[in-house]
XYZ file of C-alpha atoms in Angstrom:
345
model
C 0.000 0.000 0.000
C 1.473 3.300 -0.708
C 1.062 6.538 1.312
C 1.755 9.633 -0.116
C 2.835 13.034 1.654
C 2.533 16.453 0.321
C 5.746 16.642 -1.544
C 5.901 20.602 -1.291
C 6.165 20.332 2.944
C 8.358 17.602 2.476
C 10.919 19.356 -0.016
C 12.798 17.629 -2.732
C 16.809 17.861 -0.663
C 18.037 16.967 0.701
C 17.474 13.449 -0.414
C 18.972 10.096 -0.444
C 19.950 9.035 -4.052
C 19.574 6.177 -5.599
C 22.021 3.193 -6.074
C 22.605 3.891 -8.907
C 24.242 7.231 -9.148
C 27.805 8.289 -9.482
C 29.801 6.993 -6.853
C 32.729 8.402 -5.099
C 33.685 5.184 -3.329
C 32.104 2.217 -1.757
C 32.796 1.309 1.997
C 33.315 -1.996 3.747
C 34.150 -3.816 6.559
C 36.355 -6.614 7.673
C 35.099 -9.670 9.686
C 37.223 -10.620 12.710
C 35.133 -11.798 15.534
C 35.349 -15.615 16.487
C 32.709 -15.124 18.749
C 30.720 -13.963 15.755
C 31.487 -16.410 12.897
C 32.836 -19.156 14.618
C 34.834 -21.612 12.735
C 33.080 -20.178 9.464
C 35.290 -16.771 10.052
C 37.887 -17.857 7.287
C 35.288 -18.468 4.902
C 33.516 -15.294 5.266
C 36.463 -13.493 4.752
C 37.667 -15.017 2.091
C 34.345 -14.135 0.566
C 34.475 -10.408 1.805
C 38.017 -10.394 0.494
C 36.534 -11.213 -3.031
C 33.492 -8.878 -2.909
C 35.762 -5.974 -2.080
C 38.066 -6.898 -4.869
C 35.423 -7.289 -7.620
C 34.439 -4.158 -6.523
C 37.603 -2.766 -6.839
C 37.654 -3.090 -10.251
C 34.855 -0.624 -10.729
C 35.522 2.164 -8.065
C 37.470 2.974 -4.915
C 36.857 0.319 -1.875
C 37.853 1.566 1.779
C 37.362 -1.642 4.196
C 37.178 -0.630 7.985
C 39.118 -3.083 10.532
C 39.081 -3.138 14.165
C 43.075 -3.071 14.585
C 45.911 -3.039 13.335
C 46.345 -6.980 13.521
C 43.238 -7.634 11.951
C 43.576 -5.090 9.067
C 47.255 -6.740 7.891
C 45.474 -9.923 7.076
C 42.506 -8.010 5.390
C 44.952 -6.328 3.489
C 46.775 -9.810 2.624
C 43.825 -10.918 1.134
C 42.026 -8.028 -0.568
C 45.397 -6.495 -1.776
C 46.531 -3.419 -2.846
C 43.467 -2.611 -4.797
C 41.301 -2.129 -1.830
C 42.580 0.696 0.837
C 42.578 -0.507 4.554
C 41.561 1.278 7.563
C 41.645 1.457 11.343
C 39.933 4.998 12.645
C 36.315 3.497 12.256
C 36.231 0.147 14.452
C 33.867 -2.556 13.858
C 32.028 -5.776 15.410
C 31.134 -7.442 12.074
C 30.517 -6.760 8.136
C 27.480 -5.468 7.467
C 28.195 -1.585 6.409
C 24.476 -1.772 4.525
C 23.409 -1.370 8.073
C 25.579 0.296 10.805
C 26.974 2.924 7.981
C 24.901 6.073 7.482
C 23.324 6.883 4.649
C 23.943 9.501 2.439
C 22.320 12.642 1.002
C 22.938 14.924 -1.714
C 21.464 18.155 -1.457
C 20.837 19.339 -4.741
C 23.843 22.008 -4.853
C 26.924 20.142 -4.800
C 27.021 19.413 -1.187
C 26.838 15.905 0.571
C 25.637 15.207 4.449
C 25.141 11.601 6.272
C 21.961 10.835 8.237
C 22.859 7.843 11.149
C 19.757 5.600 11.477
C 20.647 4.746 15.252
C 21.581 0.599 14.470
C 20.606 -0.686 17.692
C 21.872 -4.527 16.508
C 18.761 -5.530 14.879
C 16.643 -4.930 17.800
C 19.138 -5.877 20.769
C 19.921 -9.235 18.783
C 23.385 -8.538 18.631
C 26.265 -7.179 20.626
C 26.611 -3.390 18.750
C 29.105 -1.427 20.719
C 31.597 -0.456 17.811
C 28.930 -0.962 15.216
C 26.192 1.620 16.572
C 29.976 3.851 16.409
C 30.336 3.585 12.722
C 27.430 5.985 11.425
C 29.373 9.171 13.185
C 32.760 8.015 12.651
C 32.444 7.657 9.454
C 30.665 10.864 8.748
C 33.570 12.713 10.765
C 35.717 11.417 8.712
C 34.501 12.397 5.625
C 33.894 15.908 7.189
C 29.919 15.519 6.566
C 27.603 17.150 9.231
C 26.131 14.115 10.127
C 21.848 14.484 11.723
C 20.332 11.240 13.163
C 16.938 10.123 11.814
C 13.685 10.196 14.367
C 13.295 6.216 14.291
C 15.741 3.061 14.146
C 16.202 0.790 11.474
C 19.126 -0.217 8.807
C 20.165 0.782 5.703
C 19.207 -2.974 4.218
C 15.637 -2.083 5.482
C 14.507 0.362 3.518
C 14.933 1.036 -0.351
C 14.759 4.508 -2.285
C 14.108 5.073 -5.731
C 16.108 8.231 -5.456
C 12.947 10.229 -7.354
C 10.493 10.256 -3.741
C 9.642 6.939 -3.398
C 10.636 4.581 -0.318
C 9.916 0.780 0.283
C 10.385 -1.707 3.556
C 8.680 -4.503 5.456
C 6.559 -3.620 8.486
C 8.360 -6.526 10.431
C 11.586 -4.743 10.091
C 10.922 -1.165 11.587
C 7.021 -1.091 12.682
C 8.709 -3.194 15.529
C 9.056 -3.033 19.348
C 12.485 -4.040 19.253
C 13.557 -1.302 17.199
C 10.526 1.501 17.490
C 9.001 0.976 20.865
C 5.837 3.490 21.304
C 6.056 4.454 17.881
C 2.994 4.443 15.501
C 3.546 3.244 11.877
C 2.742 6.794 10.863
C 5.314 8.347 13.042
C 7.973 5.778 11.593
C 7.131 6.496 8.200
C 7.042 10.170 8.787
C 10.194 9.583 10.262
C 11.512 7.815 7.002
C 10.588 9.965 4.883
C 11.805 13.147 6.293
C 15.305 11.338 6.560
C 15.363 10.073 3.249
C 13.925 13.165 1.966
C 11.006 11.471 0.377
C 6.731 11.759 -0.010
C 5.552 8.126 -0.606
C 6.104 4.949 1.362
C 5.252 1.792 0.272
C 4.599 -0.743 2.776
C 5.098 -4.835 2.971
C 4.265 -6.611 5.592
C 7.483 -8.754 5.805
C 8.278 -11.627 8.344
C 9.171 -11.006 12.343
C 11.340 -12.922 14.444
C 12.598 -15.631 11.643
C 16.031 -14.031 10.817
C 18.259 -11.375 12.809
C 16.968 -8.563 10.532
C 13.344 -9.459 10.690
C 12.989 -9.608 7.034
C 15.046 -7.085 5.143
C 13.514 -5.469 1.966
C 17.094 -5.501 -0.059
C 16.931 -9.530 -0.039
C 13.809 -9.822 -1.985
C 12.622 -6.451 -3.822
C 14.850 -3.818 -5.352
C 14.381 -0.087 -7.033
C 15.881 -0.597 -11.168
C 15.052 3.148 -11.021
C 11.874 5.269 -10.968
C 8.708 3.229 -11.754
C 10.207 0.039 -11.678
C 11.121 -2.054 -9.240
C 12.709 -5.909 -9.295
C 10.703 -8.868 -6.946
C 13.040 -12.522 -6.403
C 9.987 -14.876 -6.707
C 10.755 -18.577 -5.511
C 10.438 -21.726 -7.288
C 6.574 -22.522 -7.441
C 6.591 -25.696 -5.417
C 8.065 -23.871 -2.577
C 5.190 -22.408 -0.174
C 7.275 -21.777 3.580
C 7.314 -18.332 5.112
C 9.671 -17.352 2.516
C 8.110 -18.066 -0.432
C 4.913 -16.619 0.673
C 6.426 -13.216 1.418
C 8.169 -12.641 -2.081
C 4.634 -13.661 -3.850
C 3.011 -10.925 -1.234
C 5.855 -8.281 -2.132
C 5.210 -8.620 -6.149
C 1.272 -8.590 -5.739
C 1.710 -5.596 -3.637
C 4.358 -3.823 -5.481
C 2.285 -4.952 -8.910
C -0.137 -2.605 -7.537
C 1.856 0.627 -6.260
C 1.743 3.827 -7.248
C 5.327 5.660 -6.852
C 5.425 9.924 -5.292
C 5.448 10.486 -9.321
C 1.873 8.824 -9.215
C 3.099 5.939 -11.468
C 1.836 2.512 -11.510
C 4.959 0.270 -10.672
C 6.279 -1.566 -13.340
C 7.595 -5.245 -11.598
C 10.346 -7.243 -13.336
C 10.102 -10.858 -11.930
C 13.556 -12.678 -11.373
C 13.027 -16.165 -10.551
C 15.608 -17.488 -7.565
C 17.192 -20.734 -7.941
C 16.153 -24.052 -8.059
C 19.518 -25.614 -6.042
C 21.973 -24.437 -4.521
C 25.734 -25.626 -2.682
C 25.118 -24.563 0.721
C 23.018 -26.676 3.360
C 22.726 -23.685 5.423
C 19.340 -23.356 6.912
C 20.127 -19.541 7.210
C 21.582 -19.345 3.620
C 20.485 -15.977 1.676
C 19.723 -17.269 -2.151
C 19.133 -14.052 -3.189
C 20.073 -12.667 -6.988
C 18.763 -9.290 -6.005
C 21.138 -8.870 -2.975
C 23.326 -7.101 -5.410
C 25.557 -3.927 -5.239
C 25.384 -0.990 -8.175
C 28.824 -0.093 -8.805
C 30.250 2.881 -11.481
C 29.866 1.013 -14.529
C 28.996 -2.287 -12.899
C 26.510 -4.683 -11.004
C 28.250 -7.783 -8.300
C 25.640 -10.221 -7.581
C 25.822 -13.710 -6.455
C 25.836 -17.360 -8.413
C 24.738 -20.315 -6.755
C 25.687 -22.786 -8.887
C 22.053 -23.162 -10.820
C 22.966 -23.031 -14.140
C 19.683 -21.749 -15.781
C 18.708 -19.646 -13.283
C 22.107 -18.122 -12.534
C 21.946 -17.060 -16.341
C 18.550 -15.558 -16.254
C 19.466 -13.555 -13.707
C 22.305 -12.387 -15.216
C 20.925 -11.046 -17.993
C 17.910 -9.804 -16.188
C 19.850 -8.099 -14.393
C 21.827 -6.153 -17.758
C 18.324 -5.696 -18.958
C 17.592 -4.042 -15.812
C 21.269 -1.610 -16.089
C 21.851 -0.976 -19.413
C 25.903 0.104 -20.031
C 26.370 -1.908 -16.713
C 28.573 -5.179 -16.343
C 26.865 -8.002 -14.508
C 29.483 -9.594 -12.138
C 28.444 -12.905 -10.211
C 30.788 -13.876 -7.576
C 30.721 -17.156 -5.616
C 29.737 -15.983 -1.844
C 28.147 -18.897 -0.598
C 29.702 -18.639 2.918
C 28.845 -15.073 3.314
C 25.264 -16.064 2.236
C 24.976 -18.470 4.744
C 25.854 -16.130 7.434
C 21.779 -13.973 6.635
C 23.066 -11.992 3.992
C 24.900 -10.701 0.547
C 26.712 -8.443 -0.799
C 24.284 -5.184 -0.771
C 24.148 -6.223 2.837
C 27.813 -6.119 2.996
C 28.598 -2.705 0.774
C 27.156 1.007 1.611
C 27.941 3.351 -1.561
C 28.905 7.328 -1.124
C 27.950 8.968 -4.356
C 29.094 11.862 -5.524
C 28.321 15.232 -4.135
């Protein structure tokens, strides 16, 4: 269901951009925590260590690492391509969500807005991530405003043109928004994103640590059209049923513009390697890079292809990169969940 504001009150900048613009760099960070990964801590960051270097390729990558120790073997394995850093600590990898996100204002001028990460509703331990937000804006010398509600970047997409999308289980939630109305958290969103129209889905509470990120399943292409991940048709679990819910009620959106959405179906795959219970099969978990998209293979022949070039349908002039992250996949999430872009000014 969408919900529009009046867009004069709400003001066209600053706003958050879309993917897809111009970036100046991409930020990551480096996984070091045993008590995290466990024994699957090599295997993550071998897979981090590959994302950052495909990305590499395309535009600047600064990874942030907790020490000094830490950050010589992250710079053994991304190498020289990928720059290395210390000043913004971490817990774990997943800059989608403990990064700010960025604005541009329309005259040149960039500022971050912190979402207040809270570890996915108290579900993790947060101390240096709920850190990162402000360090990272000081460091980039960007006045840096916190948004009226708490929630993740991987939670909510923008369409860049005054259009927003997440699930209800993610941010209409006690753990995150105690007391809050879903009016006052979408009023919230959309003055921080500098937006007029939300569009709601309902999602799925309480079955993975993020409570059912929208970035997993449906995507912004750009204005008016927007990517859904539907599952294999004999599959019917909790999973299944939400991506069918999030194309039926995408197929009938209207965007801030007032346009009917236009929904490009990419089918997930049929098989894939890992027996992870927790394992992310998600094309659409992918990260827009200058000149480039990195998405994930799993190893489905057919379906890995059709994605593929669904996805360079989808960005025209862009190259379509899929990487084998399998281990990072298994751990709740990809490489959008992994990657927070700065644009351009």
């Amino acid at each position: 269901m969408s919900h529009h504001r009046d867009a004069r009150s709400a003001g066209p900048y600053p706003r958050v951009p879309a993917d897809d613009v111009p970036h100046a760099r991409t930020w990551m960070s480096w996984p070091s925590r045993r008590s995290v990964w466990g024994l699957r801590l090599g295997g993550v960051q071998e897979d981090i260590a590959l994302t950052a270097r495909t990305i590499a390729e395309f535009e600047p990558v600064v990874m942030c690492a907790p020490d000094e120790r830490t950050a010589g073997k992250a710079r053994s394995r991304c190498g020289s391509g990928v720059e290395v850093i210390t000043d913004i600590p971490t817990d774990d990898l997943w800059m989608r969500d403990i990064a700010p996100v960025f604005r541009r204002d329309g005259r040149g001028g960039l500022d971050a807005v912190a979402l207040n990460f809270n570890g996915w509703g108290n579900k993790q331990a947060h101390r240096d991530d709920a850190r990162v937000a402000g360090l990272l804006a000081t460091r980039r010398g960007l006045r840096r405003t916190c948004a009226g509600f708490v929630g993740e970047g991987g939670a909510i997409e923008t369409d860049g043109d005054g259009t927003v999308m997440a699930t209800e289980s993610s941010l209409v939630n006690r753990n995150r928004n105690r007391g809050m109305s879903r009016d006052e958290i979408e009023d919230a969103v959309l003055a921080a994103y500098g937006a007029e129209t939300m569009i709601w889905l309902p999602g799925i509470r309480g079955q993975d640590i993020t409570d059912d990120h929208v970035d997993v399943t449906s995507r912004f292409v750009r204005p008016g059209v927007v990517m859904v991940q539907l599952p294999p048709a004999d599959r019917d679990d909790v999973w299944a049923r939400d991506a069918r819910e999030q194309f039926a009620i995408l197929s009938a959106a209207t965007d801030a513009r007032g346009r009917r959405l236009q929904v490009v179906p990419v089918h997930g795959p049929d098989t894939v390697r890992s027996r992870s219970s927790a394992f992310v099969d998600s094309y659409l978990n992918f990260h827009v890079v200058n000149g480039g998209v990195v998405t994930a293979g799993f190893g489905d022949r057919s379906k890995d292809a059709a994605a593929k070039e669904a996805l360079t349908a989808a960005f025209p002039g862009r190259e379509v990169v899929q990487i084998d992250v399998d281990r990072l996949m298994a751990g709740g999430g990809g490489i959008h969940c992994s990657t927070m872009q700065e644009p351009l000014p």
